[in-house]
PDB file of C-alpha atoms and ligand atoms in Angstrom:
ATOM      1  CA  MET W   1      35.629 102.505  91.170  1.00 97.00           C
ATOM      2  CA  ARG W   2      33.920 103.885  88.100  1.00 97.00           C
ATOM      3  CA  ILE W   3      30.154 103.413  87.807  1.00 97.00           C
ATOM      4  CA  ASP W   4      28.128 104.293  84.718  1.00 98.00           C
ATOM      5  CA  VAL W   5      24.368 103.893  84.567  1.00 98.00           C
ATOM      6  CA  LEU W   6      22.329 103.759  81.344  1.00 98.00           C
ATOM      7  CA  THR W   7      18.697 104.743  81.983  1.00 98.00           C
ATOM      8  CA  ILE W   8      15.780 106.676  80.482  1.00 98.00           C
ATOM      9  CA  PHE W   9      15.182 108.167  83.963  1.00 98.00           C
ATOM     10  CA  PRO W  10      18.566 109.606  85.056  1.00 97.00           C
ATOM     11  CA  ASP W  11      16.850 111.615  87.830  1.00 96.00           C
ATOM     12  CA  TYR W  12      16.008 108.281  89.504  1.00 95.00           C
ATOM     13  CA  LEU W  13      19.717 107.967  90.269  1.00 95.00           C
ATOM     14  CA  ALA W  14      19.917 111.352  92.047  1.00 93.00           C
ATOM     15  CA  PRO W  15      20.010 109.658  95.490  1.00 93.00           C
ATOM     16  CA  LEU W  16      23.510 108.430  94.601  1.00 92.00           C
ATOM     17  CA  SER W  17      24.719 111.984  95.220  1.00 86.00           C
ATOM     18  CA  LEU W  18      23.468 111.928  98.827  1.00 89.00           C
ATOM     19  CA  SER W  19      25.041 110.859 102.119  1.00 85.00           C
ATOM     20  CA  LEU W  20      27.782 108.221 102.261  1.00 80.00           C
ATOM     21  CA  ILE W  21      27.867 107.629  98.537  1.00 87.00           C
ATOM     22  CA  GLY W  22      27.938 111.359  97.867  1.00 90.00           C
ATOM     23  CA  ARG W  23      30.872 111.759 100.275  1.00 89.00           C
ATOM     24  CA  ALA W  24      32.663 108.793  98.689  1.00 91.00           C
ATOM     25  CA  ARG W  25      32.332 110.543  95.324  1.00 89.00           C
ATOM     26  CA  GLU W  26      33.672 113.810  96.775  1.00 92.00           C
ATOM     27  CA  ARG W  27      36.617 111.868  98.213  1.00 92.00           C
ATOM     28  CA  GLY W  28      37.356 110.356  94.825  1.00 92.00           C
ATOM     29  CA  LEU W  29      36.617 106.791  95.963  1.00 93.00           C
ATOM     30  CA  LEU W  30      33.829 106.569  93.446  1.00 94.00           C
ATOM     31  CA  ASP W  31      33.067 108.113  90.043  1.00 95.00           C
ATOM     32  CA  VAL W  32      29.356 107.760  89.238  1.00 95.00           C
ATOM     33  CA  SER W  33      27.704 108.963  86.018  1.00 96.00           C
ATOM     34  CA  ALA W  34      24.089 108.456  84.921  1.00 97.00           C
ATOM     35  CA  HIS W  35      23.522 108.642  81.168  1.00 98.00           C
ATOM     36  CA  ASP W  36      20.165 109.251  79.482  1.00 98.00           C
ATOM     37  CA  LEU W  37      19.762 106.441  76.955  1.00 98.00           C
ATOM     38  CA  ARG W  38      17.824 108.861  74.716  1.00 98.00           C
ATOM     39  CA  ARG W  39      21.164 110.570  74.000  1.00 98.00           C
ATOM     40  CA  TRP W  40      21.760 107.645  71.627  1.00 98.00           C
ATOM     41  CA  THR W  41      18.421 107.740  69.816  1.00 98.00           C
ATOM     42  CA  SER W  42      18.346 108.908  66.203  1.00 96.00           C
ATOM     43  CA  ASP W  43      14.752 110.040  65.637  1.00 98.00           C
ATOM     44  CA  VAL W  44      13.028 113.299  66.477  1.00 98.00           C
ATOM     45  CA  HIS W  45      10.821 111.543  69.029  1.00 98.00           C
ATOM     46  CA  ARG W  46      13.881 109.954  70.682  1.00 98.00           C
ATOM     47  CA  THR W  47      12.192 106.521  70.561  1.00 98.00           C
ATOM     48  CA  VAL W  48      13.574 103.805  72.834  1.00 98.00           C
ATOM     49  CA  ASP W  49      10.749 101.218  72.689  1.00 98.00           C
ATOM     50  CA  ASP W  50       8.471  99.342  70.314  1.00 98.00           C
ATOM     51  CA  THR W  51       5.877  96.550  70.334  1.00 98.00           C
ATOM     52  CA  PRO W  52       7.082  93.013  71.135  1.00 98.00           C
ATOM     53  CA  TYR W  53       7.610  90.551  68.271  1.00 98.00           C
ATOM     54  CA  GLY W  54       5.361  87.550  68.838  1.00 98.00           C
ATOM     55  CA  GLY W  55       2.764  89.772  70.524  1.00 98.00           C
ATOM     56  CA  GLY W  56       2.186  90.166  74.238  1.00 98.00           C
ATOM     57  CA  PRO W  57       1.484  93.077  76.553  1.00 98.00           C
ATOM     58  CA  GLY W  58       3.404  96.345  76.741  1.00 98.00           C
ATOM     59  CA  MET W  59       6.513  97.463  74.896  1.00 98.00           C
ATOM     60  CA  VAL W  60      10.118  96.292  74.644  1.00 98.00           C
ATOM     61  CA  MET W  61      13.265  98.459  74.581  1.00 99.00           C
ATOM     62  CA  ARG W  62      14.770  98.662  71.079  1.00 98.00           C
ATOM     63  CA  PRO W  63      18.423  97.549  70.721  1.00 98.00           C
ATOM     64  CA  GLU W  64      19.841 100.428  68.626  1.00 98.00           C
ATOM     65  CA  PRO W  65      20.244 103.086  71.388  1.00 98.00           C
ATOM     66  CA  TRP W  66      21.905 100.515  73.671  1.00 98.00           C
ATOM     67  CA  GLY W  67      24.334  99.498  70.928  1.00 98.00           C
ATOM     68  CA  ARG W  68      25.295 103.106  70.197  1.00 98.00           C
ATOM     69  CA  ALA W  69      25.759 103.738  73.941  1.00 98.00           C
ATOM     70  CA  PHE W  70      28.084 100.729  74.218  1.00 98.00           C
ATOM     71  CA  ASP W  71      30.050 101.921  71.167  1.00 98.00           C
ATOM     72  CA  GLU W  72      30.660 105.285  72.853  1.00 98.00           C
ATOM     73  CA  LEU W  73      31.101 104.214  76.502  1.00 98.00           C
ATOM     74  CA  VAL W  74      32.956 100.935  75.881  1.00 98.00           C
ATOM     75  CA  PRO W  75      35.249 101.495  72.854  1.00 95.00           C
ATOM     76  CA  ALA W  76      37.416  98.604  71.633  1.00 94.00           C
ATOM     77  CA  GLY W  77      40.879  98.549  73.096  1.00 95.00           C
ATOM     78  CA  VAL W  78      39.963  99.634  76.642  1.00 94.00           C
ATOM     79  CA  ALA W  79      39.484  97.133  79.457  1.00 98.00           C
ATOM     80  CA  PRO W  80      35.687  96.758  79.476  1.00 98.00           C
ATOM     81  CA  PRO W  81      33.370  97.138  82.496  1.00 98.00           C
ATOM     82  CA  ARG W  82      31.163  94.433  83.903  1.00 98.00           C
ATOM     83  CA  PHE W  83      27.658  95.057  82.507  1.00 99.00           C
ATOM     84  CA  VAL W  84      25.163  94.632  85.369  1.00 99.00           C
ATOM     85  CA  VAL W  85      21.529  94.411  84.304  1.00 99.00           C
ATOM     86  CA  PRO W  86      18.747  94.193  86.883  1.00 98.00           C
ATOM     87  CA  SER W  87      16.061  91.731  85.810  1.00 98.00           C
ATOM     88  CA  PRO W  88      13.356  89.583  87.439  1.00 98.00           C
ATOM     89  CA  ALA W  89      15.185  86.688  85.752  1.00 97.00           C
ATOM     90  CA  GLY W  90      18.583  87.654  87.206  1.00 98.00           C
ATOM     91  CA  ALA W  91      20.778  85.990  89.800  1.00 98.00           C
ATOM     92  CA  PRO W  92      19.681  86.885  93.345  1.00 98.00           C
ATOM     93  CA  LEU W  93      21.565  89.861  94.795  1.00 98.00           C
ATOM     94  CA  THR W  94      23.468  88.449  97.757  1.00 96.00           C
ATOM     95  CA  GLN W  95      26.268  89.795  99.933  1.00 94.00           C
ATOM     96  CA  SER W  96      28.683  87.513  98.093  1.00 94.00           C
ATOM     97  CA  LEU W  97      27.592  88.881  94.687  1.00 98.00           C
ATOM     98  CA  ALA W  98      27.949  92.416  96.107  1.00 98.00           C
ATOM     99  CA  ALA W  99      31.482  91.545  97.263  1.00 97.00           C
ATOM    100  CA  GLU W 100      32.285  90.155  93.807  1.00 98.00           C
ATOM    101  CA  LEU W 101      31.051  93.358  92.150  1.00 98.00           C
ATOM    102  CA  ALA W 102      32.932  95.518  94.678  1.00 98.00           C
ATOM    103  CA  ALA W 103      36.180  94.022  93.351  1.00 98.00           C
ATOM    104  CA  GLU W 104      35.504  95.352  89.838  1.00 98.00           C
ATOM    105  CA  PRO W 105      37.250  98.565  88.737  1.00 98.00           C
ATOM    106  CA  TRP W 106      34.329  99.567  86.464  1.00 98.00           C
ATOM    107  CA  LEU W 107      30.639  98.696  86.536  1.00 98.00           C
ATOM    108  CA  LEU W 108      28.183  99.631  83.757  1.00 98.00           C
ATOM    109  CA  PHE W 109      24.545  99.313  84.857  1.00 98.00           C
ATOM    110  CA  GLY W 110      21.750  98.928  82.323  1.00 98.00           C
ATOM    111  CA  CYS W 111      18.285  99.947  83.524  1.00 98.00           C
ATOM    112  CA  GLY W 112      15.518  98.290  81.592  1.00 98.00           C
ATOM    113  CA  ARG W 113      11.954  99.612  81.504  1.00 98.00           C
ATOM    114  CA  TYR W 114       8.655  98.574  79.876  1.00 98.00           C
ATOM    115  CA  GLU W 115       8.617  94.754  79.583  1.00 98.00           C
ATOM    116  CA  GLY W 116      12.393  94.549  79.305  1.00 98.00           C
ATOM    117  CA  ILE W 117      15.282  94.995  76.881  1.00 98.00           C
ATOM    118  CA  ASP W 118      15.571  93.284  73.463  1.00 99.00           C
ATOM    119  CA  GLN W 119      17.591  90.117  74.178  1.00 98.00           C
ATOM    120  CA  ARG W 120      20.066  90.960  71.400  1.00 99.00           C
ATOM    121  CA  VAL W 121      21.365  93.846  73.560  1.00 99.00           C
ATOM    122  CA  LEU W 122      22.520  91.362  76.203  1.00 98.00           C
ATOM    123  CA  ASP W 123      23.907  89.058  73.515  1.00 98.00           C
ATOM    124  CA  ASP W 124      25.825  91.947  71.871  1.00 98.00           C
ATOM    125  CA  ALA W 125      27.073  93.113  75.271  1.00 98.00           C
ATOM    126  CA  ALA W 126      28.317  89.616  76.102  1.00 98.00           C
ATOM    127  CA  ASP W 127      30.592  89.825  73.030  1.00 97.00           C
ATOM    128  CA  ARG W 128      32.357  92.870  74.562  1.00 97.00           C
ATOM    129  CA  MET W 129      32.160  92.544  78.330  1.00 98.00           C
ATOM    130  CA  PRO W 130      31.119  90.226  81.155  1.00 98.00           C
ATOM    131  CA  VAL W 131      27.365  90.464  81.724  1.00 98.00           C
ATOM    132  CA  THR W 132      25.600  89.803  85.038  1.00 98.00           C
ATOM    133  CA  GLU W 133      21.820  89.870  85.278  1.00 98.00           C
ATOM    134  CA  VAL W 134      20.809  90.500  88.876  1.00 98.00           C
ATOM    135  CA  SER W 135      17.485  90.279  90.712  1.00 98.00           C
ATOM    136  CA  LEU W 136      16.496  92.081  93.925  1.00 98.00           C
ATOM    137  CA  GLY W 137      14.099  89.283  94.716  1.00 97.00           C
ATOM    138  CA  ASP W 138      10.984  87.519  93.467  1.00 97.00           C
ATOM    139  CA  VAL W 139       8.994  90.713  93.057  1.00 97.00           C
ATOM    140  CA  VAL W 140       8.408  92.638  89.827  1.00 97.00           C
ATOM    141  CA  LEU W 141       9.413  96.325  89.739  1.00 98.00           C
ATOM    142  CA  PHE W 142       8.683  98.857  86.999  1.00 98.00           C
ATOM    143  CA  GLY W 143      12.279  98.961  85.873  1.00 98.00           C
ATOM    144  CA  GLY W 144      15.903  98.534  86.828  1.00 98.00           C
ATOM    145  CA  GLU W 145      16.640 101.908  88.470  1.00 98.00           C
ATOM    146  CA  VAL W 146      15.557 101.028  92.023  1.00 97.00           C
ATOM    147  CA  ALA W 147      17.546  97.787  91.772  1.00 98.00           C
ATOM    148  CA  VAL W 148      20.622  99.732  90.603  1.00 98.00           C
ATOM    149  CA  LEU W 149      20.351 102.013  93.655  1.00 97.00           C
ATOM    150  CA  ALA W 150      20.272  98.930  95.879  1.00 97.00           C
ATOM    151  CA  VAL W 151      23.206  97.228  94.130  1.00 98.00           C
ATOM    152  CA  VAL W 152      25.295 100.428  94.143  1.00 97.00           C
ATOM    153  CA  GLU W 153      24.622 100.883  97.869  1.00 95.00           C
ATOM    154  CA  ALA W 154      25.493  97.246  98.681  1.00 96.00           C
ATOM    155  CA  VAL W 155      28.687  97.450  96.590  1.00 97.00           C
ATOM    156  CA  THR W 156      29.976 100.890  97.605  1.00 95.00           C
ATOM    157  CA  ARG W 157      29.644 100.239 101.338  1.00 93.00           C
ATOM    158  CA  LEU W 158      32.174  97.424 100.799  1.00 95.00           C
ATOM    159  CA  LEU W 159      34.736  99.725  99.168  1.00 95.00           C
ATOM    160  CA  PRO W 160      37.744 100.488 101.388  1.00 92.00           C
ATOM    161  CA  GLY W 161      37.364 103.861 103.087  1.00 89.00           C
ATOM    162  CA  VAL W 162      33.658 104.319 102.381  1.00 88.00           C
ATOM    163  CA  LEU W 163      32.327 103.064 105.729  1.00 84.00           C
ATOM    164  CA  GLY W 164      33.566 105.180 108.632  1.00 75.00           C
ATOM    165  CA  ASN W 165      34.158 102.488 111.220  1.00 69.00           C
ATOM    166  CA  ALA W 166      35.624  99.283 109.811  1.00 61.00           C
ATOM    167  CA  GLU W 167      34.139  97.509 112.854  1.00 55.00           C
ATOM    168  CA  SER W 168      30.647  97.421 111.358  1.00 63.00           C
ATOM    169  CA  LEU W 169      32.093  95.497 108.390  1.00 62.00           C
ATOM    170  CA  ALA W 170      34.026  93.236 110.781  1.00 63.00           C
ATOM    171  CA  GLU W 171      30.806  92.765 112.761  1.00 54.00           C
ATOM    172  CA  GLU W 172      29.050  91.622 109.591  1.00 61.00           C
ATOM    173  CA  SER W 173      31.734  89.022 108.947  1.00 55.00           C
ATOM    174  CA  HIS W 174      31.424  87.874 112.617  1.00 52.00           C
ATOM    175  CA  THR W 175      27.742  87.111 112.188  1.00 68.00           C
ATOM    176  CA  GLY W 176      29.010  84.275 109.971  1.00 83.00           C
ATOM    177  CA  GLY W 177      25.904  83.948 107.868  1.00 88.00           C
ATOM    178  CA  LEU W 178      23.399  84.432 110.692  1.00 95.00           C
ATOM    179  CA  LEU W 179      20.866  87.241 111.062  1.00 96.00           C
ATOM    180  CA  GLU W 180      21.849  90.150 113.294  1.00 96.00           C
ATOM    181  CA  ALA W 181      21.006  90.286 116.974  1.00 98.00           C
ATOM    182  CA  PRO W 182      18.601  93.084 118.067  1.00 98.00           C
ATOM    183  CA  VAL W 183      20.227  96.450 118.780  1.00 98.00           C
ATOM    184  CA  TYR W 184      19.409  99.008 121.502  1.00 98.00           C
ATOM    185  CA  THR W 185      20.483 102.514 122.487  1.00 98.00           C
ATOM    186  CA  LYS W 186      19.435 105.204 124.986  1.00 98.00           C
ATOM    187  CA  PRO W 187      17.180 105.739 126.846  1.00 98.00           C
ATOM    188  CA  PRO W 188      17.671 102.741 129.189  1.00 98.00           C
ATOM    189  CA  VAL W 189      13.867 102.520 129.588  1.00 98.00           C
ATOM    190  CA  TRP W 190      11.442 103.715 126.908  1.00 98.00           C
ATOM    191  CA  ARG W 191       7.655 103.542 127.309  1.00 98.00           C
ATOM    192  CA  GLU W 192       8.233 101.081 130.193  1.00 98.00           C
ATOM    193  CA  ARG W 193      10.379  98.878 127.970  1.00 98.00           C
ATOM    194  CA  PRO W 194      13.877  98.339 129.448  1.00 98.00           C
ATOM    195  CA  VAL W 195      17.038  97.505 127.495  1.00 98.00           C
ATOM    196  CA  PRO W 196      18.087  93.883 128.239  1.00 98.00           C
ATOM    197  CA  ASP W 197      20.257  94.048 131.400  1.00 98.00           C
ATOM    198  CA  VAL W 198      23.042  91.990 129.838  1.00 98.00           C
ATOM    199  CA  LEU W 199      23.770  94.784 127.347  1.00 98.00           C
ATOM    200  CA  ARG W 200      24.373  97.232 130.188  1.00 98.00           C
ATOM    201  CA  SER W 201      26.370  94.775 132.285  1.00 98.00           C
ATOM    202  CA  GLY W 202      29.788  95.635 130.831  1.00 98.00           C
ATOM    203  CA  ASP W 203      30.507  91.908 130.717  1.00 98.00           C
ATOM    204  CA  HIS W 204      31.723  91.696 127.096  1.00 98.00           C
ATOM    205  CA  GLY W 205      31.955  87.894 127.059  1.00 98.00           C
ATOM    206  CA  ARG W 206      28.376  87.585 128.301  1.00 98.00           C
ATOM    207  CA  ILE W 207      27.240  90.239 125.827  1.00 98.00           C
ATOM    208  CA  ALA W 208      28.898  88.417 122.908  1.00 97.00           C
ATOM    209  CA  ARG W 209      27.229  85.133 123.933  1.00 97.00           C
ATOM    210  CA  TRP W 210      23.854  86.843 124.323  1.00 98.00           C
ATOM    211  CA  ARG W 211      24.168  88.396 120.869  1.00 97.00           C
ATOM    212  CA  ARG W 212      25.154  85.069 119.320  1.00 96.00           C
ATOM    213  CA  ASP W 213      22.219  83.304 120.973  1.00 97.00           C
ATOM    214  CA  GLN W 214      19.841  86.025 119.794  1.00 98.00           C
ATOM    215  CA  ALA W 215      21.243  85.765 116.257  1.00 97.00           C
ATOM    216  CA  LEU W 216      20.803  81.984 116.284  1.00 96.00           C
ATOM    217  CA  VAL W 217      17.242  82.053 117.602  1.00 97.00           C
ATOM    218  CA  ARG W 218      16.231  84.784 115.161  1.00 97.00           C
ATOM    219  CA  THR W 219      17.809  82.913 112.250  1.00 97.00           C
ATOM    220  CA  ALA W 220      16.151  79.626 113.251  1.00 96.00           C
ATOM    221  CA  ARG W 221      12.763  81.351 113.470  1.00 97.00           C
ATOM    222  CA  ARG W 222      12.925  83.669 110.445  1.00 97.00           C
ATOM    223  CA  ARG W 223      15.428  82.122 108.054  1.00 96.00           C
ATOM    224  CA  PRO W 224      15.943  78.405 108.760  1.00 96.00           C
ATOM    225  CA  ASP W 225      17.335  78.200 105.229  1.00 95.00           C
ATOM    226  CA  LEU W 226      20.350  80.221 106.373  1.00 94.00           C
ATOM    227  CA  LEU W 227      20.951  77.759 109.217  1.00 90.00           C
ATOM    228  CA  ALA W 228      20.873  74.856 106.798  1.00 88.00           C
ATOM    229  CA  ALA W 229      23.420  76.670 104.597  1.00 89.00           C
ATOM    230  CA  LEU W 230      25.976  77.151 107.400  1.00 88.00           C
ATOM    231  CA  PRO W 231      29.276  75.323 106.871  1.00 87.00           C
ATOM    232  CA  PRO W 232      29.412  72.106 108.997  1.00 87.00           C
ATOM    233  CA  GLY W 233      30.690  72.771 112.511  1.00 83.00           C
ATOM    234  CA  THR W 234      29.673  76.442 112.571  1.00 81.00           C
ATOM    235  CA  LEU W 235      27.351  75.815 115.513  1.00 82.00           C
ATOM    236  CA  ASP W 236      29.331  74.644 118.502  1.00 78.00           C
ATOM    237  CA  ALA W 237      28.347  72.971 121.763  1.00 74.00           C
ATOM    238  CA  THR W 238      27.685  76.285 123.527  1.00 72.00           C
ATOM    239  CA  ASP W 239      25.145  77.387 120.934  1.00 79.00           C
ATOM    240  CA  GLN W 240      21.598  77.301 122.292  1.00 66.00           C
ATOM    241  CA  LEU W 241      18.757  76.923 119.852  1.00 68.00           C
ATOM    242  CA  ALA W 242      16.103  77.936 122.361  1.00 50.00           C
TER     243      ALA W 242
HETATM  244  N1  LIG Y   1      14.168  91.978  91.026  1.00 56.84           N
HETATM  245  C1  LIG Y   1      13.522  92.695  90.030  1.00 56.84           C
HETATM  246  C2  LIG Y   1      14.079  93.304  88.900  1.00 56.84           C
HETATM  247  C3  LIG Y   1      13.035  93.865  88.226  1.00 56.84           C
HETATM  248  C4  LIG Y   1      13.072  94.569  86.937  1.00 56.84           C
HETATM  249  C5  LIG Y   1      14.292  94.951  86.380  1.00 56.84           C
HETATM  250  C6  LIG Y   1      14.327  95.539  85.134  1.00 56.84           C
HETATM  251  C7  LIG Y   1      13.129  95.741  84.446  1.00 56.84           C
HETATM  252  C8  LIG Y   1      12.822  96.247  83.168  1.00 56.84           C
HETATM  253  C9  LIG Y   1      11.452  96.211  83.023  1.00 56.84           C
HETATM  254  N2  LIG Y   1      10.913  95.693  84.155  1.00 56.84           N
HETATM  255  C10 LIG Y   1       9.478  95.523  84.355  1.00 56.84           C
HETATM  256  C11 LIG Y   1       9.027  94.151  83.970  1.00 56.84           C
HETATM  257  C12 LIG Y   1       7.685  93.887  83.984  1.00 56.84           C
HETATM  258  C13 LIG Y   1       7.222  92.603  83.659  1.00 56.84           C
HETATM  259  C14 LIG Y   1       8.134  91.605  83.320  1.00 56.84           C
HETATM  260  C15 LIG Y   1       7.658  90.212  82.999  1.00 56.84           C
HETATM  261  N3  LIG Y   1       7.131  90.163  81.661  1.00 56.84           N
HETATM  262  C16 LIG Y   1       6.593  88.798  81.353  1.00 56.84           C
HETATM  263  C17 LIG Y   1       6.679  88.662  79.855  1.00 56.84           C
HETATM  264  C18 LIG Y   1       7.694  89.688  79.372  1.00 56.84           C
HETATM  265  C19 LIG Y   1       8.161  90.424  80.619  1.00 56.84           C
HETATM  266  C20 LIG Y   1       9.478  91.880  83.305  1.00 56.84           C
HETATM  267  C21 LIG Y   1       9.933  93.177  83.632  1.00 56.84           C
HETATM  268  C22 LIG Y   1      11.908  95.385  85.037  1.00 56.84           C
HETATM  269  C23 LIG Y   1      11.866  94.809  86.281  1.00 56.84           C
HETATM  270  N4  LIG Y   1      11.903  93.610  88.885  1.00 56.84           N
HETATM  271  N5  LIG Y   1      12.216  92.905  89.991  1.00 56.84           N
END
């Protein structure tokens, strides 16, 4: 997968060179490039923003640098990327949206700043490539960079070969839309707190049932909306909603 990021703070994307994502890049599973939007400015001050038409607080990103960046990065005649733009007004980032994005051969991320990007940039982009505005949640950030890091992490961990053990992906699919059960490791007792005996019993059927029950109870308590969204028949007779 090819990933390009347009931003006025390319250093914000440095974490993409670390750890799993860094190794995926070294192994050629991923090709990530951050581009400074100011490369496509035309004035000596390298201006990317101006005051909003209609008034209002702050500044808005001007369209010209974005247009010139698209012209260079997405020339006519090549299969275009999907343009992913973090925004408070975007579609919620969910595991299913991450899976959809993970199937794309090329993602182009646009990081807005200030009060946002001139709408005509998104309209012009939509004439050349599919555009997806995405939100990390109902909270307002300073710009799109942090959201891009989150989306790139969610997407790249779904790419074949990026996660070491495929089991953890399989495990995720087994939770079937429920929250995870609590996890434990050594020591067996820590500050007088023991690990639940069932997890050290070696009885894998009992352990699986315990984990499912824990996942159900946690989901019912913390995210009843997820329970309501389960396909009919997901919960069977043995499920205990303690
Ligand atoms: N999930 C999530 C995503 C973001 C996000 C993503 C990109 C940008 C670019 C600039 N900002 C700051 C910012 C501040 C205020 C407003 C709201 N204003 C009200 C009137 C005009 C606009 C919008 C935007 C971003 C924020 N935040 N949270």
